Each structure stands twice: as structure tokens, then as C-alpha cells.
PDB file of C-alpha atoms in Angstrom:
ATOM      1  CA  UNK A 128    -105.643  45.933 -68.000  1.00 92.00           C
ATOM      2  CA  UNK A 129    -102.779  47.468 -69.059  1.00 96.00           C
ATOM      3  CA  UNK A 130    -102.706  49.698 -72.429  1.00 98.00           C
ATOM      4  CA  UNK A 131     -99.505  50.930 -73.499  1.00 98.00           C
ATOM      5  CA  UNK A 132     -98.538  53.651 -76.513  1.00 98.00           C
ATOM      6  CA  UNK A 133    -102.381  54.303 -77.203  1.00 98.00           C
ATOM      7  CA  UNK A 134    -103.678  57.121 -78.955  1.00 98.00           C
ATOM      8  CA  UNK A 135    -106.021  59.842 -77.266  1.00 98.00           C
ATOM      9  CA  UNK A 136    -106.648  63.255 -79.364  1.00 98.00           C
ATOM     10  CA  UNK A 137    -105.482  66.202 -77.297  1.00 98.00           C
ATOM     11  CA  UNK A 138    -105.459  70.080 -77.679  1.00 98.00           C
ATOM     12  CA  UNK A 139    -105.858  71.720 -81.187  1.00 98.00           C
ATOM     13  CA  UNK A 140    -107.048  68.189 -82.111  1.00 98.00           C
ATOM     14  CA  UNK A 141    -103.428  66.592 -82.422  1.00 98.00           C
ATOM     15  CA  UNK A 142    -103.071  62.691 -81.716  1.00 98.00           C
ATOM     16  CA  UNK A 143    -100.425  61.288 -78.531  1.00 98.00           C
ATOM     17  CA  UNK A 144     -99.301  58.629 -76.832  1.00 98.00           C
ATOM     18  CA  UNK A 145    -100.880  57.531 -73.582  1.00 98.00           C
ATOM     19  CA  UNK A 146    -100.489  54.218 -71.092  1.00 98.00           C
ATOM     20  CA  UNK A 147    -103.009  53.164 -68.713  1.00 98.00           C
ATOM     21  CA  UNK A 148    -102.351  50.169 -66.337  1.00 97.00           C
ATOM     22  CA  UNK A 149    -105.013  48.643 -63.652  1.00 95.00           C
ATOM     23  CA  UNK A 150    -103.760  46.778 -60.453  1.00 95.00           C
ATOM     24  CA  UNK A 151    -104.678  43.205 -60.669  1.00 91.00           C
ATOM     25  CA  UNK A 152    -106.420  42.100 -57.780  1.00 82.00           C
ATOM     26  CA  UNK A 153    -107.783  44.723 -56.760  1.00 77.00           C
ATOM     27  CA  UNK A 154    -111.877  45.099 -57.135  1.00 73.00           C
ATOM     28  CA  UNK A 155    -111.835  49.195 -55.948  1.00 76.00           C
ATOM     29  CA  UNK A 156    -108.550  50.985 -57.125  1.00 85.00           C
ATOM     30  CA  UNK A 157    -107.844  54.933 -57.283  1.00 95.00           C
ATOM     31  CA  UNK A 158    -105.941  56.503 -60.160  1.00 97.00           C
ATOM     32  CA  UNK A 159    -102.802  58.523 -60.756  1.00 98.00           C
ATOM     33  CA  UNK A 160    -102.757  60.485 -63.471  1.00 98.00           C
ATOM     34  CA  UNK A 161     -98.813  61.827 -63.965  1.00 99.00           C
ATOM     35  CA  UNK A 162     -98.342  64.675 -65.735  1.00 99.00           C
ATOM     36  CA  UNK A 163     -94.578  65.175 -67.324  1.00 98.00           C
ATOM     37  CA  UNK A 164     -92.546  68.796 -67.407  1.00 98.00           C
ATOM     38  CA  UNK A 165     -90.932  70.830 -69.641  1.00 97.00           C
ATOM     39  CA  UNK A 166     -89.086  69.080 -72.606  1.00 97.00           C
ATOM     40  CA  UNK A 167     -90.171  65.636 -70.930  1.00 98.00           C
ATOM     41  CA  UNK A 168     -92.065  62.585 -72.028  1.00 98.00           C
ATOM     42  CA  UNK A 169     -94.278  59.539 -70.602  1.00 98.00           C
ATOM     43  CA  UNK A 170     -91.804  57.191 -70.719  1.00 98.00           C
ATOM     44  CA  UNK A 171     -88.741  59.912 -69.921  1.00 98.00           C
ATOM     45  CA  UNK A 172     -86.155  58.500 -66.901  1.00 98.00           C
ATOM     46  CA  UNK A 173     -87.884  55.763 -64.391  1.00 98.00           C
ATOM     47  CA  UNK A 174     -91.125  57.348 -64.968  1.00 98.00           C
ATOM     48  CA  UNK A 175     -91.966  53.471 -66.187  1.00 98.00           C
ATOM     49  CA  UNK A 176     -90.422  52.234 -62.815  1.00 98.00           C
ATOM     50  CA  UNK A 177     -92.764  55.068 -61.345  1.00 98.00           C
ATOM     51  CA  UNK A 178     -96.157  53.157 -62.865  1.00 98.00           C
ATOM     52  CA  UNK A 179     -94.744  49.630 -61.374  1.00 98.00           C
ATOM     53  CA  UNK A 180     -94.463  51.239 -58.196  1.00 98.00           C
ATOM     54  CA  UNK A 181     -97.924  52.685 -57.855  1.00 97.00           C
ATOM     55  CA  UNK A 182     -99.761  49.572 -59.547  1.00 97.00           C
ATOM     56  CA  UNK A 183     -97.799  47.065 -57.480  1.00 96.00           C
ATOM     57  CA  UNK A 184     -99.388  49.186 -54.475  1.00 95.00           C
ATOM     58  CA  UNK A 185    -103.190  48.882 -55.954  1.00 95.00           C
ATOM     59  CA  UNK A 186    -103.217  52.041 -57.624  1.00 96.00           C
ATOM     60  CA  UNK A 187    -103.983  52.697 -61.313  1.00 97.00           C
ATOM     61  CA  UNK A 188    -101.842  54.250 -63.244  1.00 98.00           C
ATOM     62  CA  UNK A 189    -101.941  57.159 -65.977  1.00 98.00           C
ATOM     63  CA  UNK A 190     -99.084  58.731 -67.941  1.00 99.00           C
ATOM     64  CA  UNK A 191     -99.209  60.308 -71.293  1.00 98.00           C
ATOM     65  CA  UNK A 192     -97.360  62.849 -73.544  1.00 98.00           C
ATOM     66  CA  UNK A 193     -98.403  66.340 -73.883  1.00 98.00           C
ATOM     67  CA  UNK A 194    -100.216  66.946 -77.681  1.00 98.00           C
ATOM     68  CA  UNK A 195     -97.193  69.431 -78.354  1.00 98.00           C
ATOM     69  CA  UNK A 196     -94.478  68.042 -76.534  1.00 98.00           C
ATOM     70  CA  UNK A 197     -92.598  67.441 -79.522  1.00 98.00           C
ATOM     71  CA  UNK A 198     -93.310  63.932 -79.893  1.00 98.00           C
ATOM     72  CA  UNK A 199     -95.611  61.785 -82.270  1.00 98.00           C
ATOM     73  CA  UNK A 200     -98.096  59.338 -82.449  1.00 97.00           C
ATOM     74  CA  UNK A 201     -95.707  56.678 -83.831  1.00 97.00           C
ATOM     75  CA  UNK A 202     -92.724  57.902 -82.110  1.00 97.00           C
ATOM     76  CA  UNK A 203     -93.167  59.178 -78.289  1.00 97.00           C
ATOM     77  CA  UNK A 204     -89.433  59.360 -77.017  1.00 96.00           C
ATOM     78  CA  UNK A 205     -87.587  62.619 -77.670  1.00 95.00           C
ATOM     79  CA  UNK A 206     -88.557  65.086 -79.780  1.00 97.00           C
ATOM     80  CA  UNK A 207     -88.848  64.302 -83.655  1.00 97.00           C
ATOM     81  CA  UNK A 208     -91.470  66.908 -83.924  1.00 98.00           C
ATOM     82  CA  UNK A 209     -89.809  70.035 -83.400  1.00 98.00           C
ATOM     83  CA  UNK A 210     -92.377  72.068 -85.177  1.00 98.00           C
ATOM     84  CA  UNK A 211     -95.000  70.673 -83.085  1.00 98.00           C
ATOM     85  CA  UNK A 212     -93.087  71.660 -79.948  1.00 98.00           C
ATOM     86  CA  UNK A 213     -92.593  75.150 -81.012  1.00 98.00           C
ATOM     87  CA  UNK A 214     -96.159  75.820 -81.366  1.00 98.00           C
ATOM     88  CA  UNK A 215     -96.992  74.386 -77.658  1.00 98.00           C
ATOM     89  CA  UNK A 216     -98.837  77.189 -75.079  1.00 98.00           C
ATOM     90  CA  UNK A 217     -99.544  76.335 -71.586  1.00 98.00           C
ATOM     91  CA  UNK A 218    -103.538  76.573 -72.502  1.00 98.00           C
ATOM     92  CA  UNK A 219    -102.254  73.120 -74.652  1.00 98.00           C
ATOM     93  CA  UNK A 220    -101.652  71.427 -72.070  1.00 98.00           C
ATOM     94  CA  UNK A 221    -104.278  72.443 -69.478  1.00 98.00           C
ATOM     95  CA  UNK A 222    -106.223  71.234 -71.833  1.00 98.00           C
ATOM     96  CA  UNK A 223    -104.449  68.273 -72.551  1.00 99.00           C
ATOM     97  CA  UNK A 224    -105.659  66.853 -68.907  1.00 98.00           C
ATOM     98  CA  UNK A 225    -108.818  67.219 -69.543  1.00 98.00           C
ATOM     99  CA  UNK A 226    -108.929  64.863 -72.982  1.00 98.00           C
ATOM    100  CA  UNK A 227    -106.680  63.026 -70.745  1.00 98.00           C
ATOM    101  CA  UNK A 228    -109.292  62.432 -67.919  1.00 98.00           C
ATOM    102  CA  UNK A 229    -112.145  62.282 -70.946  1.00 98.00           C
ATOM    103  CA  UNK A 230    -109.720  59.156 -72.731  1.00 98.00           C
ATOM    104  CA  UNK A 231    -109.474  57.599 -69.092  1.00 98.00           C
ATOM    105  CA  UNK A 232    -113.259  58.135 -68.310  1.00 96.00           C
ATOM    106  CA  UNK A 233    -114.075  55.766 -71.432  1.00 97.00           C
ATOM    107  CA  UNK A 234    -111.317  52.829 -70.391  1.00 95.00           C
ATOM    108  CA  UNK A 235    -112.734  52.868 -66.962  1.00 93.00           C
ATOM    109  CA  UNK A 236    -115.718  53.624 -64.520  1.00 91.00           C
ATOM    110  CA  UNK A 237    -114.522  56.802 -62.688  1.00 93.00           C
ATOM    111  CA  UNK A 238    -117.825  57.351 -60.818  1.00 89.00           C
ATOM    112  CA  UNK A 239    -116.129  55.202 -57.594  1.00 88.00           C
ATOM    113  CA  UNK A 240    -112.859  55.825 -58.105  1.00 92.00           C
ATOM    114  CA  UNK A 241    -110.771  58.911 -57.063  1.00 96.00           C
ATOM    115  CA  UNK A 242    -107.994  60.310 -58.898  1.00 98.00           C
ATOM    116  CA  UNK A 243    -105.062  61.803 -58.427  1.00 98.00           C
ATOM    117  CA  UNK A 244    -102.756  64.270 -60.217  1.00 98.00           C
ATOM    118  CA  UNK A 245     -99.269  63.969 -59.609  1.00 99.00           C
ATOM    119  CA  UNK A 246     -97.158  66.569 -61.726  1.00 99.00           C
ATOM    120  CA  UNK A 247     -93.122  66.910 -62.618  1.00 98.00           C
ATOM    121  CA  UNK A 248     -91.977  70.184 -62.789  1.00 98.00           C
ATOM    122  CA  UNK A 249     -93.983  72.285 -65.098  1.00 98.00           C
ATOM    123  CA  UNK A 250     -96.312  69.640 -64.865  1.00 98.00           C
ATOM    124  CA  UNK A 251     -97.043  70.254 -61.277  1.00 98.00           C
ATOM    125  CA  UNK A 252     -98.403  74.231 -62.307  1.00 98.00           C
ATOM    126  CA  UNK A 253    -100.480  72.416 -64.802  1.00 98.00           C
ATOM    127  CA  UNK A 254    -101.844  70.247 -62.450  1.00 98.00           C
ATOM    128  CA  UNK A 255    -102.964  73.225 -60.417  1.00 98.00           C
ATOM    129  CA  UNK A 256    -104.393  74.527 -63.444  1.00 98.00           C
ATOM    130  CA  UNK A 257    -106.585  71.760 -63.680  1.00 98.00           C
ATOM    131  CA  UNK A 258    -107.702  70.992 -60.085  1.00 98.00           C
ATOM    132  CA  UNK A 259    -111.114  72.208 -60.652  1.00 97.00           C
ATOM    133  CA  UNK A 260    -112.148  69.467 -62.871  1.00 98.00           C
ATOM    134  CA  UNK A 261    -114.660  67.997 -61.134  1.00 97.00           C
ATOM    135  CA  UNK A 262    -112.860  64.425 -61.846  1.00 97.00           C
ATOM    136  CA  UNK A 263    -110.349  65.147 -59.311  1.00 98.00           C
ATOM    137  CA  UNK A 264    -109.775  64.195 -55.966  1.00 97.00           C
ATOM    138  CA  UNK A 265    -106.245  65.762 -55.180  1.00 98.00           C
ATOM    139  CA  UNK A 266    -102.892  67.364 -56.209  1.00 98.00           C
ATOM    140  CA  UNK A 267     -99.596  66.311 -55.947  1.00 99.00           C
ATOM    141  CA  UNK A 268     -96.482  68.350 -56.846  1.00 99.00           C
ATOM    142  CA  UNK A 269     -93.029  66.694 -57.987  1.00 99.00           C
ATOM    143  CA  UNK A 270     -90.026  70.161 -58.002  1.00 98.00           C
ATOM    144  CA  UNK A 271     -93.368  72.310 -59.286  1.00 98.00           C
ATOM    145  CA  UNK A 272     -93.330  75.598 -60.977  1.00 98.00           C
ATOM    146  CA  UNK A 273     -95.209  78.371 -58.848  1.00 98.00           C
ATOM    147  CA  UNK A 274     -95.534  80.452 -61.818  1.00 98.00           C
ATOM    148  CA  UNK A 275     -95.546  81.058 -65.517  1.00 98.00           C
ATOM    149  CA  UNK A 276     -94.957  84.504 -66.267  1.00 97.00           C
ATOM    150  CA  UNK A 277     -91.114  84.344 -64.604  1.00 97.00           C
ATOM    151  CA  UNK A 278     -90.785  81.599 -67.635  1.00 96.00           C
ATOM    152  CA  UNK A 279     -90.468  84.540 -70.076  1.00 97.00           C
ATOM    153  CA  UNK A 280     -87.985  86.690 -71.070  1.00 95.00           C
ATOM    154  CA  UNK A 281     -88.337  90.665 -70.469  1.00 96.00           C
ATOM    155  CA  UNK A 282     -86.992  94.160 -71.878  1.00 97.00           C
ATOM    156  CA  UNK A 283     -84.270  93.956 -75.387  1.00 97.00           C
ATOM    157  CA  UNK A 284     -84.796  90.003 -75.639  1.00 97.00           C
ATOM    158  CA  UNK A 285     -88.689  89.764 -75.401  1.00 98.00           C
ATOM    159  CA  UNK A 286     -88.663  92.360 -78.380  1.00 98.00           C
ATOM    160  CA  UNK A 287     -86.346  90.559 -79.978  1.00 98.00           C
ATOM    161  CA  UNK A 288     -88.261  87.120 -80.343  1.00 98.00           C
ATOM    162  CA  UNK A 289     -91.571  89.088 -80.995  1.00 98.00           C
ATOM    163  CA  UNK A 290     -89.231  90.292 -84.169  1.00 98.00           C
ATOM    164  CA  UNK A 291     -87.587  87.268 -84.926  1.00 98.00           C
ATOM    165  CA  UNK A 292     -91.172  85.119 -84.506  1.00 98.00           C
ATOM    166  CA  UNK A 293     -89.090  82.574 -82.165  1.00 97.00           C
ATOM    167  CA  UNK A 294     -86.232  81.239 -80.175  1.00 96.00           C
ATOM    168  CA  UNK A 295     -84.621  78.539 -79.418  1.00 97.00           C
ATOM    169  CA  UNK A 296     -82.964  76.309 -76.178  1.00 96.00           C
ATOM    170  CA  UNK A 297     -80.631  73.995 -76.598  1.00 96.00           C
ATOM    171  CA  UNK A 298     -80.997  70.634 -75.397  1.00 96.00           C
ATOM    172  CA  UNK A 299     -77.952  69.374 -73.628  1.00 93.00           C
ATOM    173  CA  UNK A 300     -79.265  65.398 -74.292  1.00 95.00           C
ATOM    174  CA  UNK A 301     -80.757  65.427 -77.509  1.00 96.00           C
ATOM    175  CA  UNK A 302     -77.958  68.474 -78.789  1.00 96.00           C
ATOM    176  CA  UNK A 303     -81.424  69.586 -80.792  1.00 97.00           C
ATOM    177  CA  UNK A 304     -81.943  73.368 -80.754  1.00 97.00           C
ATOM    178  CA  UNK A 305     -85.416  73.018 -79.858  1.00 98.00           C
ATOM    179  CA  UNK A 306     -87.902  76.443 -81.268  1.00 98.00           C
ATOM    180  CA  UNK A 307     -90.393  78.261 -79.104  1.00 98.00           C
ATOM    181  CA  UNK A 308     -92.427  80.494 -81.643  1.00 98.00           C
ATOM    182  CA  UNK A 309     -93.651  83.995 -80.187  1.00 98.00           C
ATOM    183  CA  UNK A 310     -97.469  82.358 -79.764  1.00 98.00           C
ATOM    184  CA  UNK A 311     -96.513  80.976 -76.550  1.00 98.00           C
ATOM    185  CA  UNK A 312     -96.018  84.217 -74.919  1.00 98.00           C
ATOM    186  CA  UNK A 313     -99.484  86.044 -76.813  1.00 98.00           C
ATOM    187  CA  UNK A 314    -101.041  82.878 -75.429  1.00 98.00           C
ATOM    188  CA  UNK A 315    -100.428  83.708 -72.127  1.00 98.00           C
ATOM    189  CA  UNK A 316    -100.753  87.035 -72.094  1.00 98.00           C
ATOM    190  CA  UNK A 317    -104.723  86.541 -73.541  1.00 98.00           C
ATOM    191  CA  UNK A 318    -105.279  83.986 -70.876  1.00 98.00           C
ATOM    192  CA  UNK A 319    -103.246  85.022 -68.164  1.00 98.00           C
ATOM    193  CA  UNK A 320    -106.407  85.053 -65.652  1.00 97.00           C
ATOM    194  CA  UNK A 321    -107.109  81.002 -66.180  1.00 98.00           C
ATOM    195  CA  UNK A 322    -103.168  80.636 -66.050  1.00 98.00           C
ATOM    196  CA  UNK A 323    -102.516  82.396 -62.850  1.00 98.00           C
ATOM    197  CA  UNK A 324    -100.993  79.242 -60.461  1.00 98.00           C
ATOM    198  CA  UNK A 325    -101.090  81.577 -57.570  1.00 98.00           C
ATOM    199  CA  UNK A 326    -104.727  82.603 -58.211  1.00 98.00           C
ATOM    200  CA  UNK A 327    -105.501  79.037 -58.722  1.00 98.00           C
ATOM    201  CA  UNK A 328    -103.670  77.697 -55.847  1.00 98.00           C
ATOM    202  CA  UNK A 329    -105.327  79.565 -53.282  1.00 98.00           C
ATOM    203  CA  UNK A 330    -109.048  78.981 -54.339  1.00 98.00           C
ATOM    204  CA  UNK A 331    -108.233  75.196 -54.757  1.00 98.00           C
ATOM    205  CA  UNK A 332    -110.823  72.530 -53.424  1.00 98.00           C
ATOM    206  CA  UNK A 333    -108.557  69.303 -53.267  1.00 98.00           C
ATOM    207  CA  UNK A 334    -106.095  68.613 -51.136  1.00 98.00           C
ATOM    208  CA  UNK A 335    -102.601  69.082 -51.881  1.00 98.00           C
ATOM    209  CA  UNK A 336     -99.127  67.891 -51.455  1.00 98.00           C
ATOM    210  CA  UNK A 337     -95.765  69.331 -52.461  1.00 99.00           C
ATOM    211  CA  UNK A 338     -92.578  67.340 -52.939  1.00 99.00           C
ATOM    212  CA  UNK A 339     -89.434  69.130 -53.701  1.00 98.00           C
ATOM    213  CA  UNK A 340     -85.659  68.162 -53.249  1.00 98.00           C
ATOM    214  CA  UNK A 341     -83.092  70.482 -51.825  1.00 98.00           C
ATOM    215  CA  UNK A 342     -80.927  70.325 -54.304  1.00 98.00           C
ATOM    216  CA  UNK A 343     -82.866  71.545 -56.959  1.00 98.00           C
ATOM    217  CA  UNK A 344     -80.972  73.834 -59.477  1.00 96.00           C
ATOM    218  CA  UNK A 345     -83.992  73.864 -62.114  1.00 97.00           C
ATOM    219  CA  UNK A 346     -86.676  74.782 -60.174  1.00 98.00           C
ATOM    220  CA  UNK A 347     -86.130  76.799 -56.692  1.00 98.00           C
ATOM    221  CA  UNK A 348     -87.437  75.530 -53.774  1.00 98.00           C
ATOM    222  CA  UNK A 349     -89.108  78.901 -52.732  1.00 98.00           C
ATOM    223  CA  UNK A 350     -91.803  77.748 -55.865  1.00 98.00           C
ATOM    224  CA  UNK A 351     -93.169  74.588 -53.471  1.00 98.00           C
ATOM    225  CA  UNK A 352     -93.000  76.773 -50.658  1.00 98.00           C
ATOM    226  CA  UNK A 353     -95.151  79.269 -52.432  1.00 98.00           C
ATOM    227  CA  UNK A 354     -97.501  76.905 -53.297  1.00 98.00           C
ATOM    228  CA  UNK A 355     -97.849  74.857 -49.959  1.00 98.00           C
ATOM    229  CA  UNK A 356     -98.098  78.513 -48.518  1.00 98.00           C
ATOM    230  CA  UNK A 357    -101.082  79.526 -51.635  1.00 98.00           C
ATOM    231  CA  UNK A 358    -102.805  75.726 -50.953  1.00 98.00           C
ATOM    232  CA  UNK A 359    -102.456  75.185 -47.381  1.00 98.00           C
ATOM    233  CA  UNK A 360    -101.052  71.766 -48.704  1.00 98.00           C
ATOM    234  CA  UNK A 361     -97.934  70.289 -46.688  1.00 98.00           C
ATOM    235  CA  UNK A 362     -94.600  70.695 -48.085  1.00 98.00           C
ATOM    236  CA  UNK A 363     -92.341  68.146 -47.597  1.00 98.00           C
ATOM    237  CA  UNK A 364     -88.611  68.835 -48.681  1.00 98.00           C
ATOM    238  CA  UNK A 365     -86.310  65.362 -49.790  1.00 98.00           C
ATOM    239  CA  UNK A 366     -82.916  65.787 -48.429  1.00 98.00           C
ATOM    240  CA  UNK A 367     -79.906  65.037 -51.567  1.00 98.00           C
ATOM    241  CA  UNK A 368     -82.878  65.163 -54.083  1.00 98.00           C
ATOM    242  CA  UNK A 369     -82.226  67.049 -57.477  1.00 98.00           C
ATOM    243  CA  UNK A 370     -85.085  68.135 -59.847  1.00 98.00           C
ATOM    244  CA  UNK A 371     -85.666  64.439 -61.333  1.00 98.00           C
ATOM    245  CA  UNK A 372     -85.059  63.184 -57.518  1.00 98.00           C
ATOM    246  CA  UNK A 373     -82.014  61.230 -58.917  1.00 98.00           C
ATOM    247  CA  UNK A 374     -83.537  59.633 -61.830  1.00 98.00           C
ATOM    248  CA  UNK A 375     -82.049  60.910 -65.411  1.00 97.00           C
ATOM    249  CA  UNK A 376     -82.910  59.720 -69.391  1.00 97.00           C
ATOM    250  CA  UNK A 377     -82.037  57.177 -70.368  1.00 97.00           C
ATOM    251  CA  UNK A 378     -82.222  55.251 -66.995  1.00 97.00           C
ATOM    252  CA  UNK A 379     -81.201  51.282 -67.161  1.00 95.00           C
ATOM    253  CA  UNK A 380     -81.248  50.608 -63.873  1.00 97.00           C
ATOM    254  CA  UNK A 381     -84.260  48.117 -62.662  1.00 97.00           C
ATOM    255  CA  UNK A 382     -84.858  49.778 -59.103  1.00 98.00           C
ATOM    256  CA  UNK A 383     -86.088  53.284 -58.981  1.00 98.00           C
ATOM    257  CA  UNK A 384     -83.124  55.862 -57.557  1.00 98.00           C
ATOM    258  CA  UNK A 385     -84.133  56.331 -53.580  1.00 98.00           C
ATOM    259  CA  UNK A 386     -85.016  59.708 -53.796  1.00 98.00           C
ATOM    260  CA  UNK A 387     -87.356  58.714 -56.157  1.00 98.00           C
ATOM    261  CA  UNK A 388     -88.716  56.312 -54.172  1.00 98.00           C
ATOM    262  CA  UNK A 389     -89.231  57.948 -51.256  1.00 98.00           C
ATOM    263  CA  UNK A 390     -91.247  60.775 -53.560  1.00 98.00           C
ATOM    264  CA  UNK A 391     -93.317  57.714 -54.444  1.00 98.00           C
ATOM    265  CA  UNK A 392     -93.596  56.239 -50.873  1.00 98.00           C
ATOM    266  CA  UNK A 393     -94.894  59.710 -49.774  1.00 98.00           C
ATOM    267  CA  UNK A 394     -97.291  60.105 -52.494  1.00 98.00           C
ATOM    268  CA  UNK A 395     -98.862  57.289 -52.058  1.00 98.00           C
ATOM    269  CA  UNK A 396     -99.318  57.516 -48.456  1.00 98.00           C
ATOM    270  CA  UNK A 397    -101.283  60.991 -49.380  1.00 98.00           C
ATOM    271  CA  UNK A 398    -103.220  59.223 -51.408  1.00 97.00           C
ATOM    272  CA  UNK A 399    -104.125  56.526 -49.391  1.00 95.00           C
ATOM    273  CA  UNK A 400    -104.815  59.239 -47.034  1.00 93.00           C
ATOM    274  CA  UNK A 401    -107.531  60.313 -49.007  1.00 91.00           C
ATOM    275  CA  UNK A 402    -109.967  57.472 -49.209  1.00 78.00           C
ATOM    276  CA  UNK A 403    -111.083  58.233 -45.796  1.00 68.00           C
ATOM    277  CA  UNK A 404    -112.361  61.395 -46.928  1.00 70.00           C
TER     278      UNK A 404
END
């Protein structure tokens, strides 16, 4: 089976894309669900290479785009929805995984399979976030975000885009000046219990692996430390890796990048560690 640029109706009941592929072969198969970052897409860099890799190895494979990501139904790649994107919150896309897993629990029979979260980035906090669904078997953490409040500005410039109503980052790709309205940060602040990584980490029930490259100048390395420390999950650092582990948008290549690979080779053999559990 392999279903590609489907539909599943995520948070505030706005439509995405989402890909599922089955290993052929294979009678008993676990499941990756991948979960993207910040200003980041399904089919963003190798991520596609990324779904070959764990399929060709008998696992089933999940990837979607976050409701708000800035994306469309029709159109998934980049961001032609700017006004979407500026009214994303980080309750979104915790909830996101969950219509995620609810879409994936009507294409297949999850009740003897296992699956697995594997987040990017920002992705990798929201995959903490949503460890306690009862769906899920284990975390894995791609260059993760320990925490959300240190996402926010402070003092003069916090007042200023509660006056203004938002802000905007430029990205250095797409050249789009890409809006953040004022929402995101009341959003948080009203549910900063349920978004507390930390808090989250260290009451966690799955097991846990953290993956970060030491050349990371997006997210600092001291963030997978603090979460392998918070989890009691192992932390494994890849030498020459950046925050993408080598891969970038748009990537032509055929192979995946090596540091990419070896992010794949290791979370699979986590996984695979887990069906003796």
C-alpha cells in the first residue's frame, strides 16, 4: 500500500497532506510516524529518501504536513498559505499527531503493530508532547527542541508584537516574509502546563532516543542533552552532522547524504530494538 498526497483533517478542522507507505512482504510491520520542524514540510529535503529507507527495511512509513504549516491541500511544498501559517500554535500541532495516528488507525490495523515517532527539530518537542498517546510505542528525536518558551521573544520586542498583532521571519529559501500573529504566544501561555517538554520528558513511558549532530547552529546540542538527561533515553551525537544531518531543499540527489543515513541506520536499530519488548 502506498498512499501519497492524501487528505486527513487536522487541528481547528483544516484539511493536509499526508503519505502512508506499507513494506511489501512483510506480514507483521511497525510504523514510523515522522513528524517535520519549524517552517518544514512532508516532502521537504530527502525526507522522501527517508520513507524508502525505512520501508525497504520492513517498516511502515508515515509523514504528513502540519494543518498550519503554511501549506494546502492541493499544494503541500512551501508555503502558499501564509495566513494559515501565521495562525499556527504549538497546541496545533500536538494535536495534529493525534488526527494523524486517528487517519493511520483507519488505513491500517494498529492493534499488533507498534509505532514509532521520529521528530525533526521542533518536531522532536512535539513528539514528546504526544508520547502519552496510548498508540505509541517510542520516541525518537532528530536536532530536537528541549523547550518552547526560549522560542519567544522577551522585554521591548514581546510588547511590541502584542501591539503590532504579529511579526514576521524571513525565509532565506523561499525570500517570503513569513507572519507569526500574537496568538501563538497567548496560546502558550494558557497551555503552558500540557506544553512543558521538560515536564513531559521526565514522566515519559516509552523509550527514547536522541540524535543530534555536532554541528548544529539551529538547534544547540545542550537541548538533546537535556532531554536524554529528562528521559533517561540515550543520546547519541553524529560527528560533521548539521541540523538537517546534511540533507537541504530542494535535494536531487538519489542517495540520502551519510549523515542522514547513519540517523536512519540508528533509528532503526532502536526500533528494531523494541519488538523484543
Amino acid at each position: 500500500m502506498k498512499l501519497t498526497n492524501m487528505k486527513y483533517i487536522g487541528a481547528k478542522g483544516r484539511e493536509s497532506q499526508i503519505d502512508f507507505e506499507s513494506p511489501e512482504g512483510f506480514e507483521y510491520f511497525d510504523i514510523v510516524v515522522f513528524i517535520h520542524g519549524y517552517k518544514g514540510f512532508k516532502d521537504w529535503g530527502a525526507w522522501n529518501l527517508v520513507q524508502d529507507f525505512f520501508v525497504s527495511n520492513g517498516i511502515g512509513f508515515c509523514k504528513f504536513n502540519m494543518s498550519h504549516n503554511g501549506g494546502t491541500a492541493e499544494e503541500g511544498i512551501d508555503f502558499p498559505d501564509l495566513e494559515a501559517f501565521a495562525q499556527n500554535r504549538y497546541t496545533y500541532e500536538v494535536e495534529d499527531v493525534k488526527h494523524v495516528l486517528d487517519w493511520l488507525e483507519k488505513k491500517v490495523d494498529l492493534s499488533n503493530k507498534k509505532v514509532h515517532l521520529i521528530g525533526h527539530s521542533r518536531g522532536g518537542g512535539i513528539s514528546i508532547l504526544s508520547s502519552d498517546d496510548e498508540r505509541v510505542t517510542s520516541v525518537t528525536t532528530w536536532g530536537s527542541i528541549s523547550n518552547i518558551a526560549s522560542r519567544f521573544p522577551e522585554g521591548e520586542i514581546l510588547q511590541k508584537w502584542k501591539e503590532k498583532g504579529f511579526y514576521t521571519v524571513k525565509n532565506g529559501r523561499t525570500k517570503q516574509d513569513m507572519p507569526h500573529n500574537y496568538s501563538l504566544y497567548e496560546d502558550y501561555i494558557e497551555n503552558k502546563e500540557t506544553l512543558d517538554i521538560e515536564k513531559k520528558a521526565r514522566n515519559i513511558k516509552v523509550p527514547t532516543l536522541h540524535l543530534h549532530g555536532d554541528i548544529d547552529d539551529s538547534v544547540s546540542l545542550t537541548e538533546s542533552e537535556a532531554l536524554s538527561l529528562w528521559t533517561e533515553g540515550k543520546l547519541i551525537v553524529i560527528k560533521n552532522a548539521n541540523h538537517t544531518f546534511c540533507t537541504h531543499h530542494p535535494f536531487e540527489e538519489e542517495e540520502l547524504p551519510n549523515k542522514l543515513h547513519e540517523a536512519c541506520v540508528l533509528s532503526l536499530q532502536f526500533i528494531e530494538c523494541q519488538k523484543s519488548k
